[in-house]
Each structure stands twice: as C-alpha cells, then as structure tokens.
Short mmCIF file of C-alpha atoms in Angstrom, two decimals:
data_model
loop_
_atom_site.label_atom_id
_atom_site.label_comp_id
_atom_site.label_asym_id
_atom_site.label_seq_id
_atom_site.Cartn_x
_atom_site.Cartn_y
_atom_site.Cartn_z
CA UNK G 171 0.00 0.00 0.00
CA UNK G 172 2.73 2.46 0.88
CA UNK G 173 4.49 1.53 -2.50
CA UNK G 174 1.55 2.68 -4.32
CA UNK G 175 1.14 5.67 -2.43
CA UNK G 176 4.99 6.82 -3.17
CA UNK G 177 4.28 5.86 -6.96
CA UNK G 178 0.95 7.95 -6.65
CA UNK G 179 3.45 11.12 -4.84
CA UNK G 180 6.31 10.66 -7.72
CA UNK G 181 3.24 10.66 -10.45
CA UNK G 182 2.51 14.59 -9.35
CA UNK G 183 4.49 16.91 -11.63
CA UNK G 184 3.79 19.37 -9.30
CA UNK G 185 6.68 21.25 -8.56
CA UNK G 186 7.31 21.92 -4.47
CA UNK G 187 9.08 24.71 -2.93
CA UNK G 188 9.77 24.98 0.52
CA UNK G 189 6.64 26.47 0.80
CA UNK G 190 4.48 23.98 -1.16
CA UNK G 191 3.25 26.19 -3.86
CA UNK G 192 1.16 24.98 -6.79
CA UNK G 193 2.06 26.69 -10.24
CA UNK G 194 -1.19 25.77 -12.06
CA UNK G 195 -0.15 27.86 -14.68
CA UNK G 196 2.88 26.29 -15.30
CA UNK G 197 0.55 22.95 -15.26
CA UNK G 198 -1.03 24.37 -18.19
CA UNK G 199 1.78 24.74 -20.25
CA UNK G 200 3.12 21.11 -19.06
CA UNK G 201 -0.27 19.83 -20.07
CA UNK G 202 -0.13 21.42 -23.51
CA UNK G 203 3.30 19.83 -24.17
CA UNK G 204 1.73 16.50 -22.72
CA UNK G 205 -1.62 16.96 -24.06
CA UNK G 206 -2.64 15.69 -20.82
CA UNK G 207 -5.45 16.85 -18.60
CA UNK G 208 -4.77 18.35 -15.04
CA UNK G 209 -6.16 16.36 -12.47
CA UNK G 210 -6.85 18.54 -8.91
CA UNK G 211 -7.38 16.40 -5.86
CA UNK G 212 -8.82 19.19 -3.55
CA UNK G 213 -9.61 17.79 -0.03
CA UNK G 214 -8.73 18.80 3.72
CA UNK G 215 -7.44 17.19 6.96
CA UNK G 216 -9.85 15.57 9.01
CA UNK G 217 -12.04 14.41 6.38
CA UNK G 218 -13.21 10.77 6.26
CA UNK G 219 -14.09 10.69 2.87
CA UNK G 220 -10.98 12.45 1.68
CA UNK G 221 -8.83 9.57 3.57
CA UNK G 222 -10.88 7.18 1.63
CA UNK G 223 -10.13 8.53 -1.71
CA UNK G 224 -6.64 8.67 -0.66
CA UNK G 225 -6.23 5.33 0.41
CA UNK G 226 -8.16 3.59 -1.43
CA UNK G 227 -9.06 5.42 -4.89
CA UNK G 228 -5.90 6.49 -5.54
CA UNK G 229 -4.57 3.83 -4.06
CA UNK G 230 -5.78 1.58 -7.02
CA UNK G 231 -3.39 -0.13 -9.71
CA UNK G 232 -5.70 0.58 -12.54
CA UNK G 233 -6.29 3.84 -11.52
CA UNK G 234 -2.74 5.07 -10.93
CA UNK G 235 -2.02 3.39 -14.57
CA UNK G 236 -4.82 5.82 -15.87
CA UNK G 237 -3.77 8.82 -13.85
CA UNK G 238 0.01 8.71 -15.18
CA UNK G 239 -1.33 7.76 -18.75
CA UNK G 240 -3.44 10.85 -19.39
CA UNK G 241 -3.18 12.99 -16.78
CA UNK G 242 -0.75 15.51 -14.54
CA UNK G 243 -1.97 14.87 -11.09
CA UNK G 244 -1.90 18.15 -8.48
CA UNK G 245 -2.88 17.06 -4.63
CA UNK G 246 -4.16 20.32 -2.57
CA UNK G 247 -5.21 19.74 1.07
CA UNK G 248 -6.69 23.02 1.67
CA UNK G 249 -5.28 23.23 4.93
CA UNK G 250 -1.69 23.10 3.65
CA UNK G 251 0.15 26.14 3.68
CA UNK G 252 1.23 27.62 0.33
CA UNK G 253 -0.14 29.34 -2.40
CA UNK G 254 -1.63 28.71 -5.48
CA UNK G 255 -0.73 30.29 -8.79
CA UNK G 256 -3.74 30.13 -11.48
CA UNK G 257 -5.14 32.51 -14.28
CA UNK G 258 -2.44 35.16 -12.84
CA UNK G 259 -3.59 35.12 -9.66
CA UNK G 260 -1.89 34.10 -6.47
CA UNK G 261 -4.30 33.07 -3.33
CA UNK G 262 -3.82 30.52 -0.58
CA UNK G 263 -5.32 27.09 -0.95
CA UNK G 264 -8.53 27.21 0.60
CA UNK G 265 -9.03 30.61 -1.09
CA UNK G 266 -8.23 29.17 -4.24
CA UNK G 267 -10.96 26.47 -3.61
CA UNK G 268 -13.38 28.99 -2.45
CA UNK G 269 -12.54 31.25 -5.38
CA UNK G 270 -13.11 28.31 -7.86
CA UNK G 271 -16.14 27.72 -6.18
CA UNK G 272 -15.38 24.27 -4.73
CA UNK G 273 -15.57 24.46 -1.11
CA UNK G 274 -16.72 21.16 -0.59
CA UNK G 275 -14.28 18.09 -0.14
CA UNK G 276 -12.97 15.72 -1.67
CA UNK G 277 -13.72 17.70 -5.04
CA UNK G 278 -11.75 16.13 -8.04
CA UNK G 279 -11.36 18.93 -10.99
CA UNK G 280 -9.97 18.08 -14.54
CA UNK G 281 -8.69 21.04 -16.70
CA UNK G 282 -7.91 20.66 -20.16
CA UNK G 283 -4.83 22.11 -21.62
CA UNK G 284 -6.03 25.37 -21.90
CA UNK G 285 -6.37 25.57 -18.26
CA UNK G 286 -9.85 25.82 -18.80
CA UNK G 287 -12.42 23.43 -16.35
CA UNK G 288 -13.87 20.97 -18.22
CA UNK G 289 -15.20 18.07 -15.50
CA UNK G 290 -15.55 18.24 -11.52
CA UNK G 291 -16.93 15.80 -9.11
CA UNK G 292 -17.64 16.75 -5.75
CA UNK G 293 -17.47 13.90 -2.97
CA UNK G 294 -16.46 10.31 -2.43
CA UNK G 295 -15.54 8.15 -5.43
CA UNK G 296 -15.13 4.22 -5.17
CA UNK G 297 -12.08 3.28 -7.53
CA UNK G 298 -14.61 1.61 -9.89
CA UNK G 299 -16.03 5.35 -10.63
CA UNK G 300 -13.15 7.12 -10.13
CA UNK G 301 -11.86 4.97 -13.04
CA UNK G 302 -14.65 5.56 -15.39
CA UNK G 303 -14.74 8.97 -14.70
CA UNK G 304 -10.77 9.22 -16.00
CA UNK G 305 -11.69 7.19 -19.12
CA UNK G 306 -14.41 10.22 -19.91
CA UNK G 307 -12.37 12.99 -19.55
CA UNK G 308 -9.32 11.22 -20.78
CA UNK G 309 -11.65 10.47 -24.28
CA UNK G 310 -12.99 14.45 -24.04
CA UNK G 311 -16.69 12.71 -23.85
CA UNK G 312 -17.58 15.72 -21.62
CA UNK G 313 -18.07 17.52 -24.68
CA UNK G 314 -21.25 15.58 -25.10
CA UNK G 315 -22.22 16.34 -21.56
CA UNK G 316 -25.58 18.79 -21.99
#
C-alpha cells in the first residue's frame, strides 16, 4: 500500500518549494506539451471521505495506470500552507478552492490544456467510478455532456 502511495506522490508533476506552492499555470503549459489533462485532488485534513479517496481510490493499480497515462496529477489539502498560482492570480489554498467555487471536499477537478475546467466531481468516489470517470475525460466525452 505504501508503494503505491509513493508511486501515486512521484506521479505529481507538481513542482514543491519549501513552501508547497502549486504553479497551475505552469501545469497548463506542461499539459499542452503533454496533451494531458490536469487532475486537482482538492480535499482537507480531518475528512473521512478524503482519507478514503486517498487510500483507497488512488490507491488503485488501474487507476494510478490511468492517472500517469493521461493525466498531470496536483494534490491540494486546503489546509496546507502555500499558495496557489492560477489565471495570474496568487491566493492561498482554501481561497483558491473557495474562489473556484469548490468548497466542498474531496472535489476532483480536470482542466484541459487550456487551463480551462472541463469536469468536476464533488465527494467520495469508489475506484470503480473514479476509473470511469478518467476514461471520460481522458476520451474528451464531456463535450457531449448537456
């Protein structure tokens, strides 16, 4: 289990400062050159359901394959300190969920390379949906989402 969880960590092309900043920008450009969709685990301490997704979603063979296939995976626990650079802005975490209008947790939200938010789902996912939710955006079927 731990195994998976350091492959999970070494999948996250996030790069860390001392500070933990997140440089969604430079995600954006990293996802263009990938032409790979951003992946943003947004959850917070304490939370039951986060844990879950944690250690067991993401904890999933399949779904770490599809993760490092097609996407750039970004964890944010709001509670972390650092900032958060998107749309040339700079905020903390939790005021970059509230600003994005996800306060809720876990919320999993997939940007295209654009940097523009395609897909979100807010709350627990089993690894079962987690996975077919990766093969949708991963296939761009959320364009034929009314």
């Amino acid at each position: 289990m731990y195994i998976k969880r350091l492959i999970l960590m070494l999948l996250t092309v996030v790069s860390m400062t001392f500070a933990n900043d997140v440089d969604l920008d430079q995600l954006v450009v990293e996802a263009k050159k990938t032409n790979k969709h951003i992946l943003v685990f947004l959850h917070i301490t304490g939370c039951n359901y986060c844990l879950n997704m944690e250690e067991f979603t993401f904890d999933d063979e399949m779904v770490i394959a599809a993760i490092k296939k097609d996407f750039i995976f970004v964890d944010i626990n709001v509670r972390d300190e650092g900032l958060v650079s998107f749309d040339g802005f700079k905020v903390s975490k939790l005021k970059f969920a509230k600003e994005i209008g996800y306060p809720m947790y876990p919320s999993c939200l997939f940007f295209d390379q654009n940097g523009e938010l395609v897909y979100d789902e807010v709350g627990y996912r089993d690894e079962n949906e987690f996975l077919e939710t990766l093969k949708m955006v991963s296939s761009k079927a959320y364009n034929d989402i009314e």
